[in-house]
Coordinates of C-alpha atoms and ligand atoms in Angstrom, one line a residue:
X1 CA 27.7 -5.9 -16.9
X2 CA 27.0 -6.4 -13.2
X3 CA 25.0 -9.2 -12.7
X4 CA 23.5 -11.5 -9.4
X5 CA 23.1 -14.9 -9.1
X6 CA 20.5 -16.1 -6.3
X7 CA 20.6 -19.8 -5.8
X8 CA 16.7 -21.4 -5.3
X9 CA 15.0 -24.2 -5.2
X10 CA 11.0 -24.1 -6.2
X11 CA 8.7 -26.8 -7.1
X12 CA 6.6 -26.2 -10.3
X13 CA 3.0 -26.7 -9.7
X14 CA 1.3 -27.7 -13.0
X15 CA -2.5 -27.1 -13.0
X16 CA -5.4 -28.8 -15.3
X17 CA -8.1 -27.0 -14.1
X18 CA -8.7 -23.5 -15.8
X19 CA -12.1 -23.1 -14.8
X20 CA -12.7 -19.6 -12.2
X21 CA -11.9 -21.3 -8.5
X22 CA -11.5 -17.9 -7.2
X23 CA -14.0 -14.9 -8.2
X24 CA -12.2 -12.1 -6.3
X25 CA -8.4 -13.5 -8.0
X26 CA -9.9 -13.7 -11.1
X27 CA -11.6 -10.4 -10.7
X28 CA -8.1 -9.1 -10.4
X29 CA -6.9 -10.7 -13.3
X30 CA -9.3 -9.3 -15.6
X31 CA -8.4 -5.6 -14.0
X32 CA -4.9 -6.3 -14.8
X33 CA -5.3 -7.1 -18.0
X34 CA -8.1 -4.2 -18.9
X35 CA -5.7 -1.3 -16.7
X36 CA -2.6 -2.3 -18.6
X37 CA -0.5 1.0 -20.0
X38 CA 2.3 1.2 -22.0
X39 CA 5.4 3.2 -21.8
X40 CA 6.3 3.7 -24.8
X41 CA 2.8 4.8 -25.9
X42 CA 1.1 6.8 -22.8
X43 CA 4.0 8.7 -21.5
X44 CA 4.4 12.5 -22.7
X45 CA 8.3 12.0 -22.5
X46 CA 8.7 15.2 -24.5
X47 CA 7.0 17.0 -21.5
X48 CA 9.2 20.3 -20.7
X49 CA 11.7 20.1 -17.7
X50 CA 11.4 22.9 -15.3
X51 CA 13.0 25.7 -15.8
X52 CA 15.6 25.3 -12.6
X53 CA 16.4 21.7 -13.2
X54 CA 14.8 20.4 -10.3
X55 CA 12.8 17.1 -10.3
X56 CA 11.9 17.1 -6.8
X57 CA 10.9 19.9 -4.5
X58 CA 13.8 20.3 -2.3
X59 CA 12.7 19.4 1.1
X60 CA 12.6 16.1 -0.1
X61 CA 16.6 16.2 0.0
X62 CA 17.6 15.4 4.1
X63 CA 19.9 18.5 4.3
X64 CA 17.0 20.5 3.2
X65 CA 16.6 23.8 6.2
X66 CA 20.3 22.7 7.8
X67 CA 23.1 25.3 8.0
X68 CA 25.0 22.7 5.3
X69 CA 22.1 23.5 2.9
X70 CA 22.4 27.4 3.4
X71 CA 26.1 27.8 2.4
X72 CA 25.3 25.6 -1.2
X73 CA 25.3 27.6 -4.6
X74 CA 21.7 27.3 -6.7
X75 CA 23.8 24.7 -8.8
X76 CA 25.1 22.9 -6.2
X77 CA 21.3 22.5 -4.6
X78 CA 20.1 21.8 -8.1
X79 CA 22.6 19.1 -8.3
X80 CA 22.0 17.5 -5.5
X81 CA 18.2 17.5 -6.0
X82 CA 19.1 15.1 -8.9
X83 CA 21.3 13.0 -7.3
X84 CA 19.1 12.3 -4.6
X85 CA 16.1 11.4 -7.2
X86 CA 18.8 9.2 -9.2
X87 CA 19.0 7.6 -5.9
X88 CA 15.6 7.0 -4.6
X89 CA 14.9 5.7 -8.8
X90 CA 17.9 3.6 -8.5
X91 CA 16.5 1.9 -5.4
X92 CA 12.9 1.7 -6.9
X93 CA 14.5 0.1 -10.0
X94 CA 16.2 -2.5 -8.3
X95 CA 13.0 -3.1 -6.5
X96 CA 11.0 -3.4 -9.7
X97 CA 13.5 -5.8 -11.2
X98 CA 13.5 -8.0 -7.7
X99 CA 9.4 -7.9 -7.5
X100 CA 9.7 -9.5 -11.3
X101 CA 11.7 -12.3 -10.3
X102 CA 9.8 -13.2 -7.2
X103 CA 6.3 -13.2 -9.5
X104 CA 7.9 -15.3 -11.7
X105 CA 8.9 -17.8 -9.2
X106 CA 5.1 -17.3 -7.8
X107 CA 3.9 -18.4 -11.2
X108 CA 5.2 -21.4 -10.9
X109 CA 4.8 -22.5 -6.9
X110 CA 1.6 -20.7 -6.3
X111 CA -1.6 -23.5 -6.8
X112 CA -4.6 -22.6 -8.6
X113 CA -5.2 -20.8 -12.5
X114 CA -6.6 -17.9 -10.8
X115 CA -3.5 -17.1 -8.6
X116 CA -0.7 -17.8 -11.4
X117 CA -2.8 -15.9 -14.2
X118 CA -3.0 -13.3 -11.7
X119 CA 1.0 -13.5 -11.4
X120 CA 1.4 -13.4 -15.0
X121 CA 0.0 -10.5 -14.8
X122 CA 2.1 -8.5 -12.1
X123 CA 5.3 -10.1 -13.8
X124 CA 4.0 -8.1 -16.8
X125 CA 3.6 -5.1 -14.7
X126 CA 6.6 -5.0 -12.6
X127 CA 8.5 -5.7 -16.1
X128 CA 6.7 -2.2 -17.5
X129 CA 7.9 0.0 -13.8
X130 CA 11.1 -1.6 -14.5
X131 CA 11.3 -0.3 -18.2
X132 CA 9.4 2.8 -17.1
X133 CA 11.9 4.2 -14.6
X134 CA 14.9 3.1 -16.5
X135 CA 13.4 5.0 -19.4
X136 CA 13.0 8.5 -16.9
X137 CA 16.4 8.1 -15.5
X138 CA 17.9 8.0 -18.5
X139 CA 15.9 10.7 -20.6
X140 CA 16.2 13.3 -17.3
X141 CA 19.1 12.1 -15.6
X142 CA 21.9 11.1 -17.5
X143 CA 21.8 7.5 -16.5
X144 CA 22.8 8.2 -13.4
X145 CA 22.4 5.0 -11.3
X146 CA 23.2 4.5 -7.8
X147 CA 24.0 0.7 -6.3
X148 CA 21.9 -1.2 -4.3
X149 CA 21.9 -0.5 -0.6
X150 CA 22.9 -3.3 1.3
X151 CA 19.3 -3.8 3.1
X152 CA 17.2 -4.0 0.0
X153 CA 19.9 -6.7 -1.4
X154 CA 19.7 -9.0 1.7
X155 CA 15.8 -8.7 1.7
X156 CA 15.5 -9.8 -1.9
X157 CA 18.1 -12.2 -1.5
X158 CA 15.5 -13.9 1.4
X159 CA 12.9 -13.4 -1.2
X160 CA 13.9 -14.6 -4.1
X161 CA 16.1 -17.8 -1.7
X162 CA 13.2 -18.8 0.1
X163 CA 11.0 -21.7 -1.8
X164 CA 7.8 -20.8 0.3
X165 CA 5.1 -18.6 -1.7
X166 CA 3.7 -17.0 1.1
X167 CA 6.9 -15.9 2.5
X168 CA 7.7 -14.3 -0.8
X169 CA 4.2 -12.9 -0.8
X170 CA 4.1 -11.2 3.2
X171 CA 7.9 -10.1 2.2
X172 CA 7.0 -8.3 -1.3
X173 CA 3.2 -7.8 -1.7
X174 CA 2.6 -6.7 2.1
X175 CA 6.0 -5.0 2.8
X176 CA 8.2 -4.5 -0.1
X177 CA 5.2 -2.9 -2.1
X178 CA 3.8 -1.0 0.5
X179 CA 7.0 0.7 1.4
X180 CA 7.2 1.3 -2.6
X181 CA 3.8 2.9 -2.8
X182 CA 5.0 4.9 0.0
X183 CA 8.0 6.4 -2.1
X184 CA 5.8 6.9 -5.4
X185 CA 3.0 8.3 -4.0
X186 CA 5.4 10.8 -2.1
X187 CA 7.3 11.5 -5.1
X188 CA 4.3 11.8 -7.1
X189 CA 3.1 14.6 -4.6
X190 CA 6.2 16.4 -4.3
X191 CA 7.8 15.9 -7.7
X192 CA 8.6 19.3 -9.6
X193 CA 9.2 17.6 -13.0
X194 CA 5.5 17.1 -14.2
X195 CA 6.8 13.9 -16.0
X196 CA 8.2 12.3 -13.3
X197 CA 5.0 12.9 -11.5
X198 CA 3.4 11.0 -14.5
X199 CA 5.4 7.9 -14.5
X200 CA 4.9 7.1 -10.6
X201 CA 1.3 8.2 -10.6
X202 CA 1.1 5.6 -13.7
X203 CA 3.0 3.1 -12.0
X204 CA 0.5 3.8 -8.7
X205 CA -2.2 2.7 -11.2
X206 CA -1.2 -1.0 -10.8
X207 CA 0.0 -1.3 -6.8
X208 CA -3.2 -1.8 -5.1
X209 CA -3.6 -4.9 -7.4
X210 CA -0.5 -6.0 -6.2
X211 CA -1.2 -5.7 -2.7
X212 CA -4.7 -7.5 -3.3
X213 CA -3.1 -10.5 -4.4
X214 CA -1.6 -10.7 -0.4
X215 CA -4.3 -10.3 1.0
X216 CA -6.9 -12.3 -1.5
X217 CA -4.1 -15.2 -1.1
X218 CA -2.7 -14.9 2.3
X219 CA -5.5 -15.3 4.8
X220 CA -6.3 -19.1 3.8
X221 CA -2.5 -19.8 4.4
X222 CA -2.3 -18.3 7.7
X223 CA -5.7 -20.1 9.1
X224 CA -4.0 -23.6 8.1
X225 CA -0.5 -22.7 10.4
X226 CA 0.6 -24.0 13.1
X227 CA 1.6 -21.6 16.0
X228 CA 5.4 -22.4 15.1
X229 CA 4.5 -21.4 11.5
X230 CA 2.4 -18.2 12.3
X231 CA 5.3 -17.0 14.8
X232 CA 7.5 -18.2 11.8
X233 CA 5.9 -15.8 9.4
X234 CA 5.1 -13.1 11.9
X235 CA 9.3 -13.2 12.5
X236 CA 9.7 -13.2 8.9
X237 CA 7.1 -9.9 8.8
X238 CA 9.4 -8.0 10.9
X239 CA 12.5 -8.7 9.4
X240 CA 11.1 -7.3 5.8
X241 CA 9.8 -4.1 8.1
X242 CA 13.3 -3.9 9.5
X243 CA 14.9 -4.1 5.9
X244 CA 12.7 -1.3 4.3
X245 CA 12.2 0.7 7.1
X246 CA 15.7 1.3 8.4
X247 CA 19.1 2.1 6.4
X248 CA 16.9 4.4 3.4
X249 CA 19.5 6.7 3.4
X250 CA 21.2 8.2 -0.2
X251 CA 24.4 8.3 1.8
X252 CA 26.4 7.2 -1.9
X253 CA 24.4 10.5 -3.4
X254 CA 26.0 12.7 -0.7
X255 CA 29.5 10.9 -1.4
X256 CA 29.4 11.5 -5.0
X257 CA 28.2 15.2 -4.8
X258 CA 32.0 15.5 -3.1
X259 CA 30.4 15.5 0.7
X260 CA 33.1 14.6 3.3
X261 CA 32.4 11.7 5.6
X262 CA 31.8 14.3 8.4
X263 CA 29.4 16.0 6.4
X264 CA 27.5 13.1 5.8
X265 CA 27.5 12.3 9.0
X266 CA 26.2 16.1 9.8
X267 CA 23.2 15.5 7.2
X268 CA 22.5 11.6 9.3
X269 CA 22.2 13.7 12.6
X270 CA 20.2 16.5 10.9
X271 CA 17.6 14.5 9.6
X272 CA 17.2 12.8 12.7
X273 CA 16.9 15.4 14.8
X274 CA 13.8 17.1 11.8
X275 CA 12.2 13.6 12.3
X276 CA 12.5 13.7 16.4
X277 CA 11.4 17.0 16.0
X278 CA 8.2 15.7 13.8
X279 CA 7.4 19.4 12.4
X280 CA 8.0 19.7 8.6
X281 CA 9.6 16.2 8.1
X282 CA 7.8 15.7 4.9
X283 CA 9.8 12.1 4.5
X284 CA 8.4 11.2 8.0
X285 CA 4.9 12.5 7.4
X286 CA 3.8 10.6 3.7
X287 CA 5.5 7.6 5.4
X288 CA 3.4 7.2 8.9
X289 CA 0.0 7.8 6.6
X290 CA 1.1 5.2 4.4
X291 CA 2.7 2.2 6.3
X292 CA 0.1 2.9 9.3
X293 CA -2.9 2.8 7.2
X294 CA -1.6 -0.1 4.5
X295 CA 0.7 -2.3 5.5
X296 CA 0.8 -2.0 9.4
X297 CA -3.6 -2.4 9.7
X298 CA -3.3 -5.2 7.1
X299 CA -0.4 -6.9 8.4
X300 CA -2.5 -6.8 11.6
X301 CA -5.5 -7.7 10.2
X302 CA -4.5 -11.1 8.8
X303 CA -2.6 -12.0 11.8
X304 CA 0.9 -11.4 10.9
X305 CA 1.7 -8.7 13.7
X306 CA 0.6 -9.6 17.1
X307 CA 1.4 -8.6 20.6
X308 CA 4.2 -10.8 21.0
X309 CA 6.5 -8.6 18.7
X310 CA 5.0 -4.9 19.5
X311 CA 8.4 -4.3 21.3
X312 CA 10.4 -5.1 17.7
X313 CA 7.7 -2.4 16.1
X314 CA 7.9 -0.5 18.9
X315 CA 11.9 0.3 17.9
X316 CA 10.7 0.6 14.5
X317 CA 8.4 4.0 15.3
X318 CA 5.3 1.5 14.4
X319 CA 2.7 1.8 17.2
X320 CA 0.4 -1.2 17.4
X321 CA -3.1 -0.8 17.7
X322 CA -4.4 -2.2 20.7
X323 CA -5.7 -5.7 20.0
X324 CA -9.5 -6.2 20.7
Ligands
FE2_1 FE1 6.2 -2.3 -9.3
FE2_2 FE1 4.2 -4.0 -7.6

């Protein structure tokens, strides 16, 4: 089997006092533990499929509307409907796996009881999406796995390299997580199959925890920076933007399905020109709410985005709010 090894270095920080330090962590602890859901347990996995075979609605696939997409058979736009989903799971998998590692590693380097029960808990929970997805993609899709794309490998590798909790914490809880909520809430929306619609609206259920522990955790850190730090972490900020936000494309799905590099290349210029457009690009639409009123307003509000790098968001599509 295909494996990774990442070196790292972490100190362990071993606490004695278990007493609540933090009401609002703590809070969050006790959610986690009261919201947990099992897989095994509360998923209807023997939910019907639809009829056509379809697990997402179709204009989720790029070529979706293009004169490539007109000349495919039903099966062939079937077929591709699932290998774009096998995709997108694939890359939410790998993602699931690489946000357990990284809470793991938190466990250990963050300081406080409240903050590494709280990670004990999202280990736990990023363990059950893992299981969870694998589970769907093997009961609806044959297995049918996809590798991971180069940018979500390097931004993991910077995650799970880096010996700095609040690094790992701005790149995975602020970033990685919001661009995943993103993805799940737009598949959850859009998904044909009612059980695939299930699993991401379950694993929905325990994101904004996730996010909360950034944001409960982070602000303190921040305060206590230097400049060189802050501009250190705000650097660090865009690089994780510029790792989820650019090269999302199921090129290998196209490949596979017996696509031509020209025709790939066809469905690249398509979808760009849908997005330019800004009409019906459904991709585009769920992905301005989110990132603009998650991670771009909260990256903002604790001081990780400032005016000194609106120019990198600016080639990004993210529009900066003025500053006030
Ligand atoms: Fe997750
Ligand atoms: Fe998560």
């Amino acid at each position: 089997m295909e494996r990774r090894t990442i070196p790292s270095t972490l100190d362990t920080i071993f606490e004695f006092d278990y007493s609540v330090q933090a009401e609002d962590m703590r809070g969050l602890y006790e959610k986690a533990k009261r919201d947990q859901w099992n897989a095994s347990r509360d998923i209807a996995w023997d939910t019907p499929e639809p009829s056509d075979g379809r697990t997402l609605a179709d204009e989720l696939v790029d070529l979706y509307g293009s004169p490539l997409w007109d000349k495919l058979s039903e099966n062939d736009r079937v077929d591709l409907n699932r290998r774009v989903t096998a995709w997108r799971l694939s890359v939410l998998l790998y993602g699931e796996q690489g946000a357990m590692l990284a809470c793991s590693q938190l466990v250990d380097i963050v300081s406080g009881a409240d903050e590494k029960f709280f990670q004990a808990t999202q280990v736990m929970d990023e363990a059950r999406h893992n299981e969870v997805l694998e589970r769907y993609i093997q009961h609806r899709l044959g297995g049918l796995h996809y590798p991971m794309p180069d940018n979500e490998r390097i931004l993991f590798d910077a995650i799970l390299g880096d010996s700095r909790w609040y690094i790992k914490t701005i790149a995975l809880q602020l970033v990685a997580e919001t661009f995943a909520v993103a993805m799940f809430k737009m598949m959850s929306e859009c998904a044909r199959d009612p059980l695939l619609g299930e699993v991401c609206r379950r694993i929905l259920l325990d994101e904004s925890r996730h996010m909360g522990f950034g944001m409960l955790a982070l602000p303190e850190v921040i305060k206590g920076a230097s400049e060189k730090e802050r501009e250190e972490m705000e650097d660090f900020t865009c690089v994780a933007l510029e790792k989820v936000l650019t090269g999302f494309f199921p090129g290998d799905a196209y490949k596979d399905f017996g696509f031509s590099a020209a025709q790939i290349a066809e469905v690249r210029t398509f979808r760009r020109d849908v997005a330019a457009r800004n009409d019906y690009a459904v991709f585009r639409k769920y992905f301005r709410r989110d990132m603009h009123t998650s991670m771009v307003n909260n990256l903002a509000r604790l001081g990780l985005l400032t005016e000194r790098v609106r120019p990198r968001l600016a080639a990004l599509g993210i529009q900066l709010a003025p500053a006030v």
